[in-house]
Every structure is written in structure tokens, then in C-alpha cells.
Amino acid sequence: MRVHTLKRAVIALALALPGAAIASVVAAPAAHADGCYTWNRNLYQGRSGSDVRELQLRVAGWAGNRDIVELDGRYGPKTAAAVRRFQAAYGLRVDGVAGPQTFAKLYQLQDNDCTPRHFSWSELDDGCGRGGWTGGPLTATQTRQNALRTMWKLEALRKSLGDQPLTVTSGFRSRTCNSQVGGATDSQHLYGNAADLVSRSRSLCQVARAARNHGFSGVLGPGVSGHNNHVHVDSRRENNQDRSANGTTWAAPNCGIGVD
Ligand SMILES: [Zn+2]
């Protein structure tokens, strides 16, 4: 009985501690085994491989203004710049090299199901309440991959807004769902590539402005028809044929965005 109580107390303590504190209590093994993905080498400019791609997926939200990080598995200058922004945002040493510190922060941020800490698969799946990832133009696997990248970008956006909650009111939409809600026929929601956002503590204009710095090439907000009660963000550049900056569409006239 006593043992039981003690065990429960230890568990409660562990749950109450932030990840860093647990790491210092429990001797960390040389290689951290993560429930989702574990990196086995340092990554920096010039390296390539699937481990680089896994990193790119998770730092895509730190792409910088009017830029994107391609998930091409090649660690180039844009990936390095994104890693530097990630490091700066989380108070790590800023060197553009993904090593133990950077990986430890990513492990801390990701759940075992690979979603970032503050977003979940169920928030992004079929927006009409049916759930699931089918019924769009892509395979369920591709759609989920897009949704996962969207979530990591949202995690970055959320961080930059002062760690305040962002609520997703619509993520992936099947064709049926999309027509039901009157979405555009080529909506990025069909690809798992978009999210509609509201915030209790930040204005829609604050969300729309910040989204431009977090890899979202599509931002539609107040002043655009149908977007006065949420901000729509998407990754249209990665999805479309035109991956240049010309593929960017930002419009929120009531926020001074997209107005000459
Ligand atoms: Zn939308």
C-alpha cells in the first residue's frame, strides 16, 4: 500500500515537472530514444538524407518572411536559417547546427504520435466532424503528411505569439465536407494543407501578420469575404507548381495586408 502511494507520488511529481527537469533527475542515456523519431547524428549545411527531411518538417515554421523550407532532405542555407530561428526562439545556442540541444528541444515539443505538443491529429482531420483523412484528392498518407507540416508551422506561429493558444476551427476537408461548407473548389483544405484559426488572446490581425513569418504562403484574414471571423493559413507554395515567392497569396485588407 505504502509502495503504491509512493509510486503514485513519484508519477505525479514527474508529470508536474517540465521535460528538462525530468532529464536532470533521470540520468539521460547517450542517445535519446523518442516515441516518434530519433536522430542519430548531428546535421548541418551540406548533409542530406531522410533525417534532414524529418528535421525540415519540424522547422518549416521558422522559414522566415515570405520564405519556405522545402522538405527535400538537403540541408542548405534556408534549413540552416530556420534552425537558427528555432534555436533563438527557444533560447538555445544559435549556430544553425542541429545537434543534441536542438534535438532535445524537438523531442520535448513532439508527442509520441509525431504531432507537436499543442496540436493534434483530431484537430486537423475531416472538418465536418466525420473524422478521418480520406475523400480528398490525395492519399490519406499524403494528406496526413501535409497536415503534420501544417501543425509544426502552427506550433511555431503559436510560439511567436507568446505561447498563447491557437484554435483550429477547420483543417482537412474531404470533397464532400468542402462543398458542404462552401469552400473553394481548389481549396488547400482538400490537401490537408490549411487551417482556419481563431485566438482568444490575440486579434485576428496579430495572427495574420505573424503567420507571414512562419512559412505560410497563403494567409487570408479580415477584409476578405468569408474571413472576418477567422484567419486562414496554408502552404500553397509547397503544394502548387509555382514554388517561387510569386506563389504567395496574403490578403487581410482590414489588417493592412495585401493592400497597396
Ligand atoms: Zn480556410
mmCIF file with all atom_site columns, C-alpha atoms in Angstrom, residues 32-234:
data_model
loop_
_atom_site.group_PDB
_atom_site.id
_atom_site.type_symbol
_atom_site.label_atom_id
_atom_site.label_alt_id
_atom_site.label_comp_id
_atom_site.label_asym_id
_atom_site.label_entity_id
_atom_site.label_seq_id
_atom_site.pdbx_PDB_ins_code
_atom_site.Cartn_x
_atom_site.Cartn_y
_atom_site.Cartn_z
_atom_site.occupancy
_atom_site.B_iso_or_equiv
_atom_site.pdbx_formal_charge
_atom_site.auth_seq_id
_atom_site.auth_comp_id
_atom_site.auth_asym_id
_atom_site.auth_atom_id
_atom_site.pdbx_PDB_model_num
ATOM 1   C CA . HIS A 1 32  ? 17.688  9.766  -26.647 1.00 0.00 ? 32  HIS A CA 1
ATOM 2   C CA . ALA A 1 33  ? 15.017  7.332  -27.770 1.00 0.00 ? 33  ALA A CA 1
ATOM 3   C CA . ASP A 1 34  ? 11.967  9.301  -28.804 1.00 0.00 ? 34  ASP A CA 1
ATOM 4   C CA . GLY A 1 35  ? 8.492   7.881  -29.263 1.00 0.00 ? 35  GLY A CA 1
ATOM 5   C CA . CYS A 1 36  ? 8.154   9.408  -32.717 1.00 0.00 ? 36  CYS A CA 1
ATOM 6   C CA . TYR A 1 37  ? 11.567  9.781  -34.291 1.00 0.00 ? 37  TYR A CA 1
ATOM 7   C CA . THR A 1 38  ? 15.175  9.739  -33.107 1.00 0.00 ? 38  THR A CA 1
ATOM 8   C CA . TRP A 1 39  ? 18.071  11.464 -34.844 1.00 0.00 ? 39  TRP A CA 1
ATOM 9   C CA . ASN A 1 40  ? 21.393  9.646  -34.723 1.00 0.00 ? 40  ASN A CA 1
ATOM 10  C CA . ARG A 1 41  ? 23.858  12.251 -35.979 1.00 0.00 ? 41  ARG A CA 1
ATOM 11  C CA . ASN A 1 42  ? 24.399  15.987 -35.988 1.00 0.00 ? 42  ASN A CA 1
ATOM 12  C CA . LEU A 1 43  ? 23.036  17.770 -39.037 1.00 0.00 ? 43  LEU A CA 1
ATOM 13  C CA . TYR A 1 44  ? 24.412  20.895 -40.681 1.00 0.00 ? 44  TYR A CA 1
ATOM 14  C CA . GLN A 1 45  ? 24.837  22.504 -44.087 1.00 0.00 ? 45  GLN A CA 1
ATOM 15  C CA . GLY A 1 46  ? 25.922  20.013 -46.708 1.00 0.00 ? 46  GLY A CA 1
ATOM 16  C CA . ARG A 1 47  ? 24.348  16.958 -45.064 1.00 0.00 ? 47  ARG A CA 1
ATOM 17  C CA . SER A 1 48  ? 21.480  15.155 -46.743 1.00 0.00 ? 48  SER A CA 1
ATOM 18  C CA . GLY A 1 49  ? 19.166  12.271 -46.064 1.00 0.00 ? 49  GLY A CA 1
ATOM 19  C CA . SER A 1 50  ? 15.826  11.305 -44.622 1.00 0.00 ? 50  SER A CA 1
ATOM 20  C CA . ASP A 1 51  ? 16.935  12.586 -41.200 1.00 0.00 ? 51  ASP A CA 1
ATOM 21  C CA . VAL A 1 52  ? 17.380  16.050 -42.736 1.00 0.00 ? 52  VAL A CA 1
ATOM 22  C CA . ARG A 1 53  ? 13.882  15.816 -44.151 1.00 0.00 ? 53  ARG A CA 1
ATOM 23  C CA . GLU A 1 54  ? 12.486  14.908 -40.721 1.00 0.00 ? 54  GLU A CA 1
ATOM 24  C CA . LEU A 1 55  ? 14.207  17.990 -39.341 1.00 0.00 ? 55  LEU A CA 1
ATOM 25  C CA . GLN A 1 56  ? 12.918  20.211 -42.170 1.00 0.00 ? 56  GLN A CA 1
ATOM 26  C CA . LEU A 1 57  ? 9.364   19.092 -41.465 1.00 0.00 ? 57  LEU A CA 1
ATOM 27  C CA . ARG A 1 58  ? 9.703   20.285 -37.860 1.00 0.00 ? 58  ARG A CA 1
ATOM 28  C CA . VAL A 1 59  ? 11.405  23.627 -38.513 1.00 0.00 ? 59  VAL A CA 1
ATOM 29  C CA . ALA A 1 60  ? 9.348   24.597 -41.579 1.00 0.00 ? 60  ALA A CA 1
ATOM 30  C CA . GLY A 1 61  ? 7.509   27.107 -39.399 1.00 0.00 ? 61  GLY A CA 1
ATOM 31  C CA . TRP A 1 62  ? 10.732  29.054 -38.882 1.00 0.00 ? 62  TRP A CA 1
ATOM 32  C CA . ALA A 1 63  ? 11.231  29.722 -42.593 1.00 0.00 ? 63  ALA A CA 1
ATOM 33  C CA . GLY A 1 64  ? 11.199  33.488 -42.232 1.00 0.00 ? 64  GLY A CA 1
ATOM 34  C CA . ASN A 1 65  ? 9.252   36.183 -44.020 1.00 0.00 ? 65  ASN A CA 1
ATOM 35  C CA . ARG A 1 66  ? 7.996   35.205 -47.500 1.00 0.00 ? 66  ARG A CA 1
ATOM 36  C CA . ASP A 1 67  ? 10.068  32.057 -47.481 1.00 0.00 ? 67  ASP A CA 1
ATOM 37  C CA . ILE A 1 68  ? 9.570   28.315 -47.238 1.00 0.00 ? 68  ILE A CA 1
ATOM 38  C CA . VAL A 1 69  ? 11.731  25.370 -46.203 1.00 0.00 ? 69  VAL A CA 1
ATOM 39  C CA . GLU A 1 70  ? 11.425  22.643 -48.822 1.00 0.00 ? 70  GLU A CA 1
ATOM 40  C CA . LEU A 1 71  ? 11.262  19.102 -47.453 1.00 0.00 ? 71  LEU A CA 1
ATOM 41  C CA . ASP A 1 72  ? 13.941  17.968 -49.912 1.00 0.00 ? 72  ASP A CA 1
ATOM 42  C CA . GLY A 1 73  ? 16.292  16.215 -47.491 1.00 0.00 ? 73  GLY A CA 1
ATOM 43  C CA . ARG A 1 74  ? 19.124  18.626 -48.305 1.00 0.00 ? 74  ARG A CA 1
ATOM 44  C CA . TYR A 1 75  ? 20.470  20.838 -45.522 1.00 0.00 ? 75  TYR A CA 1
ATOM 45  C CA . GLY A 1 76  ? 21.013  24.109 -47.367 1.00 0.00 ? 76  GLY A CA 1
ATOM 46  C CA . PRO A 1 77  ? 21.142  27.771 -46.241 1.00 0.00 ? 77  PRO A CA 1
ATOM 47  C CA . LYS A 1 78  ? 17.362  28.007 -45.779 1.00 0.00 ? 78  LYS A CA 1
ATOM 48  C CA . THR A 1 79  ? 17.285  24.998 -43.481 1.00 0.00 ? 79  THR A CA 1
ATOM 49  C CA . ALA A 1 80  ? 20.219  26.428 -41.515 1.00 0.00 ? 80  ALA A CA 1
ATOM 50  C CA . ALA A 1 81  ? 18.442  29.788 -41.196 1.00 0.00 ? 81  ALA A CA 1
ATOM 51  C CA . ALA A 1 82  ? 15.272  28.072 -39.990 1.00 0.00 ? 82  ALA A CA 1
ATOM 52  C CA . VAL A 1 83  ? 17.249  26.094 -37.410 1.00 0.00 ? 83  VAL A CA 1
ATOM 53  C CA . ARG A 1 84  ? 18.869  29.334 -36.198 1.00 0.00 ? 84  ARG A CA 1
ATOM 54  C CA . ARG A 1 85  ? 15.434  30.960 -35.772 1.00 0.00 ? 85  ARG A CA 1
ATOM 55  C CA . PHE A 1 86  ? 14.166  27.880 -33.956 1.00 0.00 ? 86  PHE A CA 1
ATOM 56  C CA . GLN A 1 87  ? 17.190  27.941 -31.641 1.00 0.00 ? 87  GLN A CA 1
ATOM 57  C CA . ALA A 1 88  ? 16.772  31.650 -30.920 1.00 0.00 ? 88  ALA A CA 1
ATOM 58  C CA . ALA A 1 89  ? 13.044  31.262 -30.211 1.00 0.00 ? 89  ALA A CA 1
ATOM 59  C CA . TYR A 1 90  ? 13.667  28.527 -27.638 1.00 0.00 ? 90  TYR A CA 1
ATOM 60  C CA . GLY A 1 91  ? 16.728  30.093 -26.019 1.00 0.00 ? 91  GLY A CA 1
ATOM 61  C CA . LEU A 1 92  ? 19.249  27.578 -27.361 1.00 0.00 ? 92  LEU A CA 1
ATOM 62  C CA . ARG A 1 93  ? 22.748  28.329 -28.624 1.00 0.00 ? 93  ARG A CA 1
ATOM 63  C CA . VAL A 1 94  ? 22.260  29.806 -32.102 1.00 0.00 ? 94  VAL A CA 1
ATOM 64  C CA . ASP A 1 95  ? 24.634  28.085 -34.526 1.00 0.00 ? 95  ASP A CA 1
ATOM 65  C CA . GLY A 1 96  ? 22.425  26.661 -37.280 1.00 0.00 ? 96  GLY A CA 1
ATOM 66  C CA . VAL A 1 97  ? 23.630  23.155 -36.438 1.00 0.00 ? 97  VAL A CA 1
ATOM 67  C CA . ALA A 1 98  ? 21.082  20.573 -35.352 1.00 0.00 ? 98  ALA A CA 1
ATOM 68  C CA . GLY A 1 99  ? 22.822  18.734 -32.518 1.00 0.00 ? 99  GLY A CA 1
ATOM 69  C CA . PRO A 1 100 ? 21.834  17.297 -29.121 1.00 0.00 ? 100 PRO A CA 1
ATOM 70  C CA . GLN A 1 101 ? 20.339  20.568 -27.783 1.00 0.00 ? 101 GLN A CA 1
ATOM 71  C CA . THR A 1 102 ? 18.163  21.151 -30.815 1.00 0.00 ? 102 THR A CA 1
ATOM 72  C CA . PHE A 1 103 ? 17.051  17.528 -30.977 1.00 0.00 ? 103 PHE A CA 1
ATOM 73  C CA . ALA A 1 104 ? 16.268  17.525 -27.243 1.00 0.00 ? 104 ALA A CA 1
ATOM 74  C CA . LYS A 1 105 ? 14.001  20.547 -27.725 1.00 0.00 ? 105 LYS A CA 1
ATOM 75  C CA . LEU A 1 106 ? 12.266  18.881 -30.669 1.00 0.00 ? 106 LEU A CA 1
ATOM 76  C CA . TYR A 1 107 ? 11.742  15.680 -28.638 1.00 0.00 ? 107 TYR A CA 1
ATOM 77  C CA . GLN A 1 108 ? 10.282  17.801 -25.872 1.00 0.00 ? 108 GLN A CA 1
ATOM 78  C CA . LEU A 1 109 ? 7.940   19.502 -28.330 1.00 0.00 ? 109 LEU A CA 1
ATOM 79  C CA . GLN A 1 110 ? 6.668   16.379 -30.044 1.00 0.00 ? 110 GLN A CA 1
ATOM 80  C CA . ASP A 1 111 ? 4.190   13.806 -28.857 1.00 0.00 ? 111 ASP A CA 1
ATOM 81  C CA . ASN A 1 112 ? 4.650   10.093 -29.479 1.00 0.00 ? 112 ASN A CA 1
ATOM 82  C CA . ASP A 1 113 ? 2.192   10.323 -32.368 1.00 0.00 ? 113 ASP A CA 1
ATOM 83  C CA . CYS A 1 114 ? 4.566   12.854 -34.003 1.00 0.00 ? 114 CYS A CA 1
ATOM 84  C CA . THR A 1 115 ? 2.294   15.858 -33.626 1.00 0.00 ? 115 THR A CA 1
ATOM 85  C CA . PRO A 1 116 ? 3.735   18.942 -31.952 1.00 0.00 ? 116 PRO A CA 1
ATOM 86  C CA . ARG A 1 117 ? 2.768   19.427 -28.336 1.00 0.00 ? 117 ARG A CA 1
ATOM 87  C CA . HIS A 1 118 ? -0.082  21.897 -28.809 1.00 0.00 ? 118 HIS A CA 1
ATOM 88  C CA . PHE A 1 119 ? -1.819  20.398 -31.850 1.00 0.00 ? 119 PHE A CA 1
ATOM 89  C CA . SER A 1 120 ? -3.352  17.003 -32.534 1.00 0.00 ? 120 SER A CA 1
ATOM 90  C CA . TRP A 1 121 ? -4.428  14.823 -35.438 1.00 0.00 ? 121 TRP A CA 1
ATOM 91  C CA . SER A 1 122 ? -8.044  15.065 -34.336 1.00 0.00 ? 122 SER A CA 1
ATOM 92  C CA . GLU A 1 123 ? -7.960  18.871 -34.573 1.00 0.00 ? 123 GLU A CA 1
ATOM 93  C CA . LEU A 1 124 ? -6.864  18.745 -38.187 1.00 0.00 ? 124 LEU A CA 1
ATOM 94  C CA . ASP A 1 125 ? -8.815  15.785 -39.563 1.00 0.00 ? 125 ASP A CA 1
ATOM 95  C CA . ASP A 1 126 ? -12.018 15.994 -41.568 1.00 0.00 ? 126 ASP A CA 1
ATOM 96  C CA . GLY A 1 127 ? -13.540 19.319 -40.671 1.00 0.00 ? 127 GLY A CA 1
ATOM 97  C CA . CYS A 1 128 ? -17.151 18.275 -40.922 1.00 0.00 ? 128 CYS A CA 1
ATOM 98  C CA . GLY A 1 129 ? -16.989 16.125 -37.821 1.00 0.00 ? 129 GLY A CA 1
ATOM 99  C CA . ARG A 1 130 ? -16.709 12.837 -39.687 1.00 0.00 ? 130 ARG A CA 1
ATOM 100 C CA . GLY A 1 131 ? -13.010 12.464 -38.835 1.00 0.00 ? 131 GLY A CA 1
ATOM 101 C CA . GLY A 1 132 ? -10.503 10.611 -40.995 1.00 0.00 ? 132 GLY A CA 1
ATOM 102 C CA . TRP A 1 133 ? -8.235  11.573 -43.881 1.00 0.00 ? 133 TRP A CA 1
ATOM 103 C CA . THR A 1 134 ? -9.940  10.162 -46.943 1.00 0.00 ? 134 THR A CA 1
ATOM 104 C CA . GLY A 1 135 ? -12.170 11.722 -49.578 1.00 0.00 ? 135 GLY A CA 1
ATOM 105 C CA . GLY A 1 136 ? -9.698  14.326 -50.774 1.00 0.00 ? 136 GLY A CA 1
ATOM 106 C CA . PRO A 1 137 ? -7.581  14.417 -53.946 1.00 0.00 ? 137 PRO A CA 1
ATOM 107 C CA . LEU A 1 138 ? -4.515  12.908 -52.216 1.00 0.00 ? 138 LEU A CA 1
ATOM 108 C CA . THR A 1 139 ? -3.958  9.595  -50.451 1.00 0.00 ? 139 THR A CA 1
ATOM 109 C CA . ALA A 1 140 ? -4.617  9.579  -46.715 1.00 0.00 ? 140 ALA A CA 1
ATOM 110 C CA . THR A 1 141 ? -0.844  9.246  -46.124 1.00 0.00 ? 141 THR A CA 1
ATOM 111 C CA . GLN A 1 142 ? -0.035  12.314 -48.228 1.00 0.00 ? 142 GLN A CA 1
ATOM 112 C CA . THR A 1 143 ? -2.848  14.282 -46.654 1.00 0.00 ? 143 THR A CA 1
ATOM 113 C CA . ARG A 1 144 ? -1.643  13.429 -43.156 1.00 0.00 ? 144 ARG A CA 1
ATOM 114 C CA . GLN A 1 145 ? 1.909   14.412 -44.072 1.00 0.00 ? 145 GLN A CA 1
ATOM 115 C CA . ASN A 1 146 ? 0.655   17.824 -45.193 1.00 0.00 ? 146 ASN A CA 1
ATOM 116 C CA . ALA A 1 147 ? -1.391  18.162 -42.019 1.00 0.00 ? 147 ALA A CA 1
ATOM 117 C CA . LEU A 1 148 ? 1.645   17.313 -39.912 1.00 0.00 ? 148 LEU A CA 1
ATOM 118 C CA . ARG A 1 149 ? 3.703   20.036 -41.614 1.00 0.00 ? 149 ARG A CA 1
ATOM 119 C CA . THR A 1 150 ? 0.801   22.431 -41.053 1.00 0.00 ? 150 THR A CA 1
ATOM 120 C CA . MET A 1 151 ? 0.795   21.560 -37.332 1.00 0.00 ? 151 MET A CA 1
ATOM 121 C CA . TRP A 1 152 ? 4.540   22.193 -36.956 1.00 0.00 ? 152 TRP A CA 1
ATOM 122 C CA . LYS A 1 153 ? 4.115   25.562 -38.638 1.00 0.00 ? 153 LYS A CA 1
ATOM 123 C CA . LEU A 1 154 ? 1.241   26.295 -36.269 1.00 0.00 ? 154 LEU A CA 1
ATOM 124 C CA . GLU A 1 155 ? 3.425   25.355 -33.310 1.00 0.00 ? 155 GLU A CA 1
ATOM 125 C CA . ALA A 1 156 ? 5.973   27.955 -34.469 1.00 0.00 ? 156 ALA A CA 1
ATOM 126 C CA . LEU A 1 157 ? 3.262   30.555 -35.006 1.00 0.00 ? 157 LEU A CA 1
ATOM 127 C CA . ARG A 1 158 ? 1.847   29.851 -31.559 1.00 0.00 ? 158 ARG A CA 1
ATOM 128 C CA . LYS A 1 159 ? 5.298   30.219 -30.004 1.00 0.00 ? 159 LYS A CA 1
ATOM 129 C CA . SER A 1 160 ? 5.861   33.558 -31.711 1.00 0.00 ? 160 SER A CA 1
ATOM 130 C CA . LEU A 1 161 ? 2.503   34.823 -30.438 1.00 0.00 ? 161 LEU A CA 1
ATOM 131 C CA . GLY A 1 162 ? 3.735   34.354 -26.879 1.00 0.00 ? 162 GLY A CA 1
ATOM 132 C CA . ASP A 1 163 ? 2.710   30.712 -26.358 1.00 0.00 ? 163 ASP A CA 1
ATOM 133 C CA . GLN A 1 164 ? -0.958  31.642 -26.401 1.00 0.00 ? 164 GLN A CA 1
ATOM 134 C CA . PRO A 1 165 ? -3.493  29.012 -27.503 1.00 0.00 ? 165 PRO A CA 1
ATOM 135 C CA . LEU A 1 166 ? -4.497  28.937 -31.159 1.00 0.00 ? 166 LEU A CA 1
ATOM 136 C CA . THR A 1 167 ? -7.675  27.080 -32.018 1.00 0.00 ? 167 THR A CA 1
ATOM 137 C CA . VAL A 1 168 ? -8.138  25.280 -35.340 1.00 0.00 ? 168 VAL A CA 1
ATOM 138 C CA . THR A 1 169 ? -11.755 25.557 -36.481 1.00 0.00 ? 169 THR A CA 1
ATOM 139 C CA . SER A 1 170 ? -11.225 23.739 -39.784 1.00 0.00 ? 170 SER A CA 1
ATOM 140 C CA . GLY A 1 171 ? -8.323  21.629 -41.061 1.00 0.00 ? 171 GLY A CA 1
ATOM 141 C CA . PHE A 1 172 ? -8.517  18.889 -43.678 1.00 0.00 ? 172 PHE A CA 1
ATOM 142 C CA . ARG A 1 173 ? -11.777 18.714 -45.622 1.00 0.00 ? 173 ARG A CA 1
ATOM 143 C CA . SER A 1 174 ? -12.937 15.854 -47.801 1.00 0.00 ? 174 SER A CA 1
ATOM 144 C CA . ARG A 1 175 ? -14.541 16.955 -51.082 1.00 0.00 ? 175 ARG A CA 1
ATOM 145 C CA . THR A 1 176 ? -17.949 16.341 -49.532 1.00 0.00 ? 176 THR A CA 1
ATOM 146 C CA . CYS A 1 177 ? -17.122 18.415 -46.486 1.00 0.00 ? 177 CYS A CA 1
ATOM 147 C CA . ASN A 1 178 ? -15.564 21.193 -48.553 1.00 0.00 ? 178 ASN A CA 1
ATOM 148 C CA . SER A 1 179 ? -18.633 21.631 -50.728 1.00 0.00 ? 179 SER A CA 1
ATOM 149 C CA . GLN A 1 180 ? -20.854 21.395 -47.653 1.00 0.00 ? 180 GLN A CA 1
ATOM 150 C CA . VAL A 1 181 ? -19.109 24.405 -46.083 1.00 0.00 ? 181 VAL A CA 1
ATOM 151 C CA . GLY A 1 182 ? -18.869 26.291 -49.383 1.00 0.00 ? 182 GLY A CA 1
ATOM 152 C CA . GLY A 1 183 ? -15.065 26.071 -49.711 1.00 0.00 ? 183 GLY A CA 1
ATOM 153 C CA . ALA A 1 184 ? -13.317 26.991 -52.954 1.00 0.00 ? 184 ALA A CA 1
ATOM 154 C CA . THR A 1 185 ? -13.160 24.079 -55.417 1.00 0.00 ? 185 THR A CA 1
ATOM 155 C CA . ASP A 1 186 ? -9.342  24.126 -55.310 1.00 0.00 ? 186 ASP A CA 1
ATOM 156 C CA . SER A 1 187 ? -9.188  24.834 -51.548 1.00 0.00 ? 187 SER A CA 1
ATOM 157 C CA . GLN A 1 188 ? -5.916  23.965 -49.803 1.00 0.00 ? 188 GLN A CA 1
ATOM 158 C CA . HIS A 1 189 ? -8.089  22.397 -47.090 1.00 0.00 ? 189 HIS A CA 1
ATOM 159 C CA . LEU A 1 190 ? -8.683  19.498 -49.507 1.00 0.00 ? 190 LEU A CA 1
ATOM 160 C CA . TYR A 1 191 ? -4.978  18.632 -49.315 1.00 0.00 ? 191 TYR A CA 1
ATOM 161 C CA . GLY A 1 192 ? -4.610  18.802 -45.529 1.00 0.00 ? 192 GLY A CA 1
ATOM 162 C CA . ASN A 1 193 ? -2.561  21.868 -46.253 1.00 0.00 ? 193 ASN A CA 1
ATOM 163 C CA . ALA A 1 194 ? -4.600  24.553 -44.497 1.00 0.00 ? 194 ALA A CA 1
ATOM 164 C CA . ALA A 1 195 ? -6.005  25.574 -41.143 1.00 0.00 ? 195 ALA A CA 1
ATOM 165 C CA . ASP A 1 196 ? -8.586  28.136 -40.092 1.00 0.00 ? 196 ASP A CA 1
ATOM 166 C CA . LEU A 1 197 ? -7.597  29.804 -36.836 1.00 0.00 ? 197 LEU A CA 1
ATOM 167 C CA . VAL A 1 198 ? -9.108  31.761 -34.009 1.00 0.00 ? 198 VAL A CA 1
ATOM 168 C CA . SER A 1 199 ? -7.462  33.001 -30.838 1.00 0.00 ? 199 SER A CA 1
ATOM 169 C CA . ARG A 1 200 ? -8.888  34.132 -27.519 1.00 0.00 ? 200 ARG A CA 1
ATOM 170 C CA . SER A 1 201 ? -5.917  36.285 -26.567 1.00 0.00 ? 201 SER A CA 1
ATOM 171 C CA . ARG A 1 202 ? -4.649  37.621 -29.886 1.00 0.00 ? 202 ARG A CA 1
ATOM 172 C CA . SER A 1 203 ? -6.508  39.628 -32.507 1.00 0.00 ? 203 SER A CA 1
ATOM 173 C CA . LEU A 1 204 ? -7.073  38.080 -35.927 1.00 0.00 ? 204 LEU A CA 1
ATOM 174 C CA . CYS A 1 205 ? -4.798  40.758 -37.377 1.00 0.00 ? 205 CYS A CA 1
ATOM 175 C CA . GLN A 1 206 ? -1.999  39.794 -34.981 1.00 0.00 ? 206 GLN A CA 1
ATOM 176 C CA . VAL A 1 207 ? -2.378  36.175 -36.070 1.00 0.00 ? 207 VAL A CA 1
ATOM 177 C CA . ALA A 1 208 ? -2.459  37.099 -39.773 1.00 0.00 ? 208 ALA A CA 1
ATOM 178 C CA . ARG A 1 209 ? 0.597   39.345 -39.537 1.00 0.00 ? 209 ARG A CA 1
ATOM 179 C CA . ALA A 1 210 ? 2.644   36.783 -37.618 1.00 0.00 ? 210 ALA A CA 1
ATOM 180 C CA . ALA A 1 211 ? 1.680   33.940 -39.975 1.00 0.00 ? 211 ALA A CA 1
ATOM 181 C CA . ARG A 1 212 ? 3.706   35.610 -42.740 1.00 0.00 ? 212 ARG A CA 1
ATOM 182 C CA . ASN A 1 213 ? 6.896   34.811 -40.809 1.00 0.00 ? 213 ASN A CA 1
ATOM 183 C CA . HIS A 1 214 ? 6.143   31.139 -40.271 1.00 0.00 ? 214 HIS A CA 1
ATOM 184 C CA . GLY A 1 215 ? 6.189   29.525 -43.676 1.00 0.00 ? 215 GLY A CA 1
ATOM 185 C CA . PHE A 1 216 ? 2.575   30.159 -44.616 1.00 0.00 ? 216 PHE A CA 1
ATOM 186 C CA . SER A 1 217 ? 2.408   31.200 -48.272 1.00 0.00 ? 217 SER A CA 1
ATOM 187 C CA . GLY A 1 218 ? -1.371  31.552 -48.045 1.00 0.00 ? 218 GLY A CA 1
ATOM 188 C CA . VAL A 1 219 ? -2.844  33.916 -45.455 1.00 0.00 ? 219 VAL A CA 1
ATOM 189 C CA . LEU A 1 220 ? -6.453  35.147 -45.730 1.00 0.00 ? 220 LEU A CA 1
ATOM 190 C CA . GLY A 1 221 ? -7.977  37.243 -42.980 1.00 0.00 ? 221 GLY A CA 1
ATOM 191 C CA . PRO A 1 222 ? -10.256 40.140 -42.054 1.00 0.00 ? 222 PRO A CA 1
ATOM 192 C CA . GLY A 1 223 ? -11.470 42.088 -45.055 1.00 0.00 ? 223 GLY A CA 1
ATOM 193 C CA . VAL A 1 224 ? -11.539 39.043 -47.333 1.00 0.00 ? 224 VAL A CA 1
ATOM 194 C CA . SER A 1 225 ? -15.039 37.733 -47.942 1.00 0.00 ? 225 SER A CA 1
ATOM 195 C CA . GLY A 1 226 ? -15.804 34.862 -45.559 1.00 0.00 ? 226 GLY A CA 1
ATOM 196 C CA . HIS A 1 227 ? -12.691 35.503 -43.448 1.00 0.00 ? 227 HIS A CA 1
ATOM 197 C CA . ASN A 1 228 ? -13.820 38.108 -40.950 1.00 0.00 ? 228 ASN A CA 1
ATOM 198 C CA . ASN A 1 229 ? -14.173 35.611 -38.104 1.00 0.00 ? 229 ASN A CA 1
ATOM 199 C CA . HIS A 1 230 ? -11.014 33.562 -38.604 1.00 0.00 ? 230 HIS A CA 1
ATOM 200 C CA . VAL A 1 231 ? -7.600  33.590 -40.249 1.00 0.00 ? 231 VAL A CA 1
ATOM 201 C CA . HIS A 1 232 ? -6.951  31.010 -42.934 1.00 0.00 ? 232 HIS A CA 1
ATOM 202 C CA . VAL A 1 233 ? -3.333  29.857 -43.326 1.00 0.00 ? 233 VAL A CA 1
ATOM 203 C CA . ASP A 1 234 ? -1.958  27.384 -45.846 1.00 0.00 ? 234 ASP A CA 1
#
